[in-house]
XYZ file of C-alpha atoms in Angstrom:
261
model
C 12.868 29.044 -9.606
C 10.452 26.374 -8.371
C 11.413 22.878 -9.345
C 8.498 21.131 -11.068
C 8.216 17.479 -11.886
C 6.304 14.490 -13.114
C 5.405 11.428 -11.088
C 5.993 7.964 -12.495
C 6.896 4.399 -11.534
C 9.545 4.151 -14.248
C 12.263 3.176 -11.772
C 12.364 -0.672 -11.488
C 13.069 -0.437 -7.762
C 9.377 0.336 -7.226
C 8.498 -3.304 -8.089
C 5.488 -1.843 -9.904
C 4.103 -5.133 -11.271
C 3.478 -6.401 -7.726
C 1.506 -3.388 -6.540
C -2.248 -3.278 -6.017
C -4.215 -0.226 -7.096
C -4.368 1.478 -3.699
C -0.652 0.907 -3.197
C -0.073 2.657 -6.529
C -2.237 5.662 -5.630
C -0.864 5.952 -2.088
C 2.639 5.819 -3.533
C 1.788 8.659 -5.905
C 0.496 10.708 -2.973
C 3.698 9.965 -1.036
C 5.861 11.136 -3.934
C 3.771 14.272 -4.371
C 3.932 15.039 -0.637
C 7.706 14.694 -0.602
C 8.009 16.987 -3.618
C 5.632 19.518 -2.037
C 7.412 19.552 1.335
C 10.787 20.101 -0.333
C 9.740 22.620 -3.011
C 6.377 24.108 -1.988
C 5.109 23.258 -5.484
C 1.947 21.301 -6.325
C 2.115 21.534 -10.126
C 2.715 17.812 -10.527
C 1.882 15.717 -13.565
C 0.978 12.076 -13.003
C 2.192 9.471 -15.481
C 0.553 6.218 -14.367
C -2.174 4.733 -16.524
C -4.126 2.762 -13.908
C -4.538 5.893 -11.801
C -5.441 8.078 -14.768
C -8.139 5.612 -15.839
C -10.093 6.523 -12.694
C -8.746 9.944 -11.694
C -8.251 13.262 -13.423
C -4.878 14.903 -12.851
C -6.038 18.396 -11.839
C -2.666 20.083 -11.286
C -1.992 22.931 -13.710
C 0.010 21.878 -16.749
C 3.661 22.808 -16.529
C 7.002 22.063 -18.133
C 8.271 19.177 -16.038
C 11.939 19.298 -15.092
C 12.569 15.974 -13.353
C 11.129 12.540 -12.595
C 10.003 12.580 -8.961
C 10.129 8.765 -8.674
C 13.910 8.106 -8.681
C 14.510 11.234 -6.560
C 11.932 9.995 -4.041
C 13.550 6.536 -3.876
C 17.003 7.984 -3.279
C 15.629 9.963 -0.360
C 13.732 6.891 0.901
C 16.755 4.576 0.851
C 18.886 7.290 2.494
C 16.351 7.703 5.341
C 15.809 11.334 4.393
C 12.152 11.093 3.543
C 9.912 13.579 5.350
C 7.153 11.181 6.387
C 9.197 8.015 6.754
C 7.549 7.058 10.041
C 4.062 6.757 8.498
C 2.922 4.130 6.016
C 0.107 1.649 5.403
C 1.312 -0.555 8.294
C 1.387 2.125 11.000
C -1.333 3.911 12.985
C -2.740 6.963 11.239
C -1.433 10.359 12.259
C -4.114 13.008 11.783
C -1.759 15.847 10.887
C 0.024 13.634 8.370
C -3.312 12.594 6.857
C -4.396 16.230 6.533
C -1.157 17.016 4.693
C -1.698 14.054 2.382
C -5.311 15.100 1.831
C -4.225 18.606 0.865
C -1.772 17.245 -1.678
C -4.231 14.594 -2.932
C -7.062 17.106 -3.465
C -4.668 19.450 -5.273
C -3.441 16.726 -7.606
C -6.124 14.101 -8.232
C -9.913 13.998 -8.548
C -12.091 10.933 -9.146
C -13.537 11.150 -12.658
C -17.133 12.375 -12.681
C -18.556 9.225 -14.296
C -17.160 7.047 -11.495
C -18.045 9.480 -8.723
C -21.660 9.384 -9.913
C -21.664 5.572 -9.661
C -20.085 5.631 -6.199
C -22.561 8.214 -4.930
C -25.460 6.086 -6.167
C -24.026 3.085 -4.296
C -23.761 5.189 -1.172
C -27.454 6.063 -1.421
C -28.568 2.532 -2.299
C -26.637 1.057 0.643
C -27.985 3.686 3.026
C -24.631 4.979 4.257
C -25.419 7.978 6.464
C -24.407 9.799 9.653
C -25.060 6.673 11.754
C -22.866 4.298 9.743
C -19.686 2.631 10.934
C -17.244 1.788 8.152
C -15.192 -1.368 8.690
C -12.241 -2.345 6.496
C -10.580 -5.720 7.058
C -7.708 -6.911 4.913
C -7.168 -10.676 4.742
C -5.636 -12.778 1.932
C -1.997 -11.860 1.255
C -1.762 -9.527 4.272
C -1.642 -12.657 6.434
C 1.916 -13.099 5.182
C 2.926 -9.533 6.173
C 1.068 -8.900 9.433
C -0.413 -11.039 12.220
C -3.890 -12.255 11.360
C -6.613 -10.230 13.075
C -8.695 -12.268 15.482
C -12.457 -12.050 15.044
C -12.922 -11.490 18.764
C -10.801 -8.336 18.582
C -12.875 -7.144 15.628
C -16.147 -7.792 17.439
C -14.981 -6.051 20.628
C -14.008 -2.888 18.787
C -17.188 -2.809 16.693
C -19.263 -3.292 19.844
C -17.456 -0.396 21.543
C -18.476 1.983 18.733
C -22.019 0.544 18.578
C -23.572 2.119 15.492
C -26.842 1.181 13.821
C -25.289 0.285 10.455
C -21.978 -1.449 9.736
C -20.635 -0.989 6.233
C -18.097 -3.752 5.601
C -15.389 -3.638 2.954
C -13.147 -6.691 2.880
C -11.333 -8.800 0.314
C -11.827 -11.945 2.397
C -15.118 -13.898 2.424
C -14.238 -15.410 5.804
C -14.408 -12.068 7.604
C -17.602 -11.018 5.831
C -19.274 -14.287 6.861
C -18.195 -13.843 10.484
C -19.625 -10.328 10.635
C -22.877 -11.372 8.974
C -23.243 -14.240 11.441
C -22.770 -11.932 14.424
C -24.507 -8.705 13.342
C -27.061 -9.891 10.792
C -29.074 -7.141 9.114
C -26.935 -4.406 10.653
C -24.228 -5.324 8.133
C -24.366 -3.618 4.744
C -21.951 -4.370 1.920
C -21.620 -4.183 -1.842
C -22.485 -7.682 -3.057
C -21.474 -6.864 -6.656
C -17.749 -6.872 -5.856
C -15.209 -9.660 -6.299
C -14.129 -11.229 -3.017
C -11.571 -13.911 -2.228
C -12.513 -17.202 -0.608
C -8.877 -18.305 -0.320
C -5.448 -16.897 0.414
C -4.829 -15.177 -2.934
C -5.317 -11.429 -3.144
C -7.820 -10.250 -5.740
C -5.374 -8.019 -7.614
C -2.955 -10.938 -8.055
C -5.654 -13.336 -9.214
C -7.895 -11.539 -11.710
C -8.355 -11.330 -15.443
C -9.859 -7.818 -15.510
C -7.562 -5.475 -13.607
C -9.510 -2.369 -14.676
C -12.689 -3.710 -13.087
C -10.905 -4.698 -9.876
C -9.381 -1.228 -9.643
C -12.802 0.400 -10.016
C -14.248 -1.926 -7.391
C -11.565 -1.177 -4.814
C -11.831 2.580 -5.429
C -15.569 2.285 -4.905
C -14.964 0.632 -1.521
C -12.389 3.266 -0.583
C -14.770 6.080 -1.454
C -17.641 4.561 0.529
C -15.398 4.017 3.559
C -14.231 7.630 3.343
C -17.881 8.746 3.520
C -18.626 6.849 6.758
C -18.445 9.136 9.838
C -16.967 6.336 11.978
C -14.143 4.166 10.692
C -12.442 1.011 11.975
C -9.668 -0.412 9.830
C -6.838 -2.871 9.469
C -3.433 -1.829 8.195
C -3.494 -1.776 4.396
C -3.236 0.618 1.475
C -7.026 0.389 1.061
C -7.548 1.817 4.537
C -4.745 4.352 4.102
C -6.302 5.747 0.924
C -9.713 5.905 2.631
C -8.121 7.769 5.545
C -6.460 10.241 3.192
C -9.669 10.868 1.263
C -11.955 11.034 4.299
C -9.835 12.589 7.049
C -12.103 15.660 7.241
C -15.275 13.511 7.263
C -14.495 11.223 10.199
C -15.849 11.744 13.698
C -13.708 8.884 14.999
C -11.205 6.336 13.731
C -9.543 3.322 15.306
C -7.672 0.263 14.079
C -7.762 -3.470 14.715
C -4.121 -4.468 14.440
C -2.868 -3.360 17.870
C -5.606 -2.648 20.364
C -3.098 -1.476 22.996
C -2.171 1.482 20.715
C -5.621 2.959 20.383
C -5.821 6.494 18.982
C -8.382 9.254 18.728
């Protein structure tokens, strides 16, 4: 008999209160992937309110038999997890992203009312087949990873050389640098919150629901760009998962000597 389950962050070891929205969703995908690889079953019910505010859980309803979260953590801490070598701080692996995309599209779907808004933004911004998507994570990532030098960013953007550059960043500094260098080639959503200091948006906001919608909007738009350059973060990882079948090329800023695809 197939073992079915529900996905939650009920286990305190997840440190749920610290997580940003994309970390939450990517974690759900990771738990679902692990369950799928071990059981072959995709009838998973999601129990996480921030995710369900923006996504529909499209898996068939089933009688859940266990909480995937604690089981996943036990496997993680025992180094038994299937995809342990890939996370938001490592270069993307295309086969791994395709697996995650299969599980994601079988489990979650952006609610229609938000998808309509995101599609309108895509049209208004002019994102098309000649658009390069650029995601740069600043703020609190500076404490976890080496800060990305602007010169490295410019060199990689110049090597792709597309007419339009859609920029998604949480850090005003990087947006200003790109605007100064590329001018009108840069397109971005000027309705979003952005940090001008070292505090991450999701740790320094009074309206978490709005911030979550804003970051999902950025993720969706990045996933619709045919060319994608990114820094290591859960924002970029979720965009990679959602858009893996859309991209003509991807590359990352963090370690230029490890270029891929």
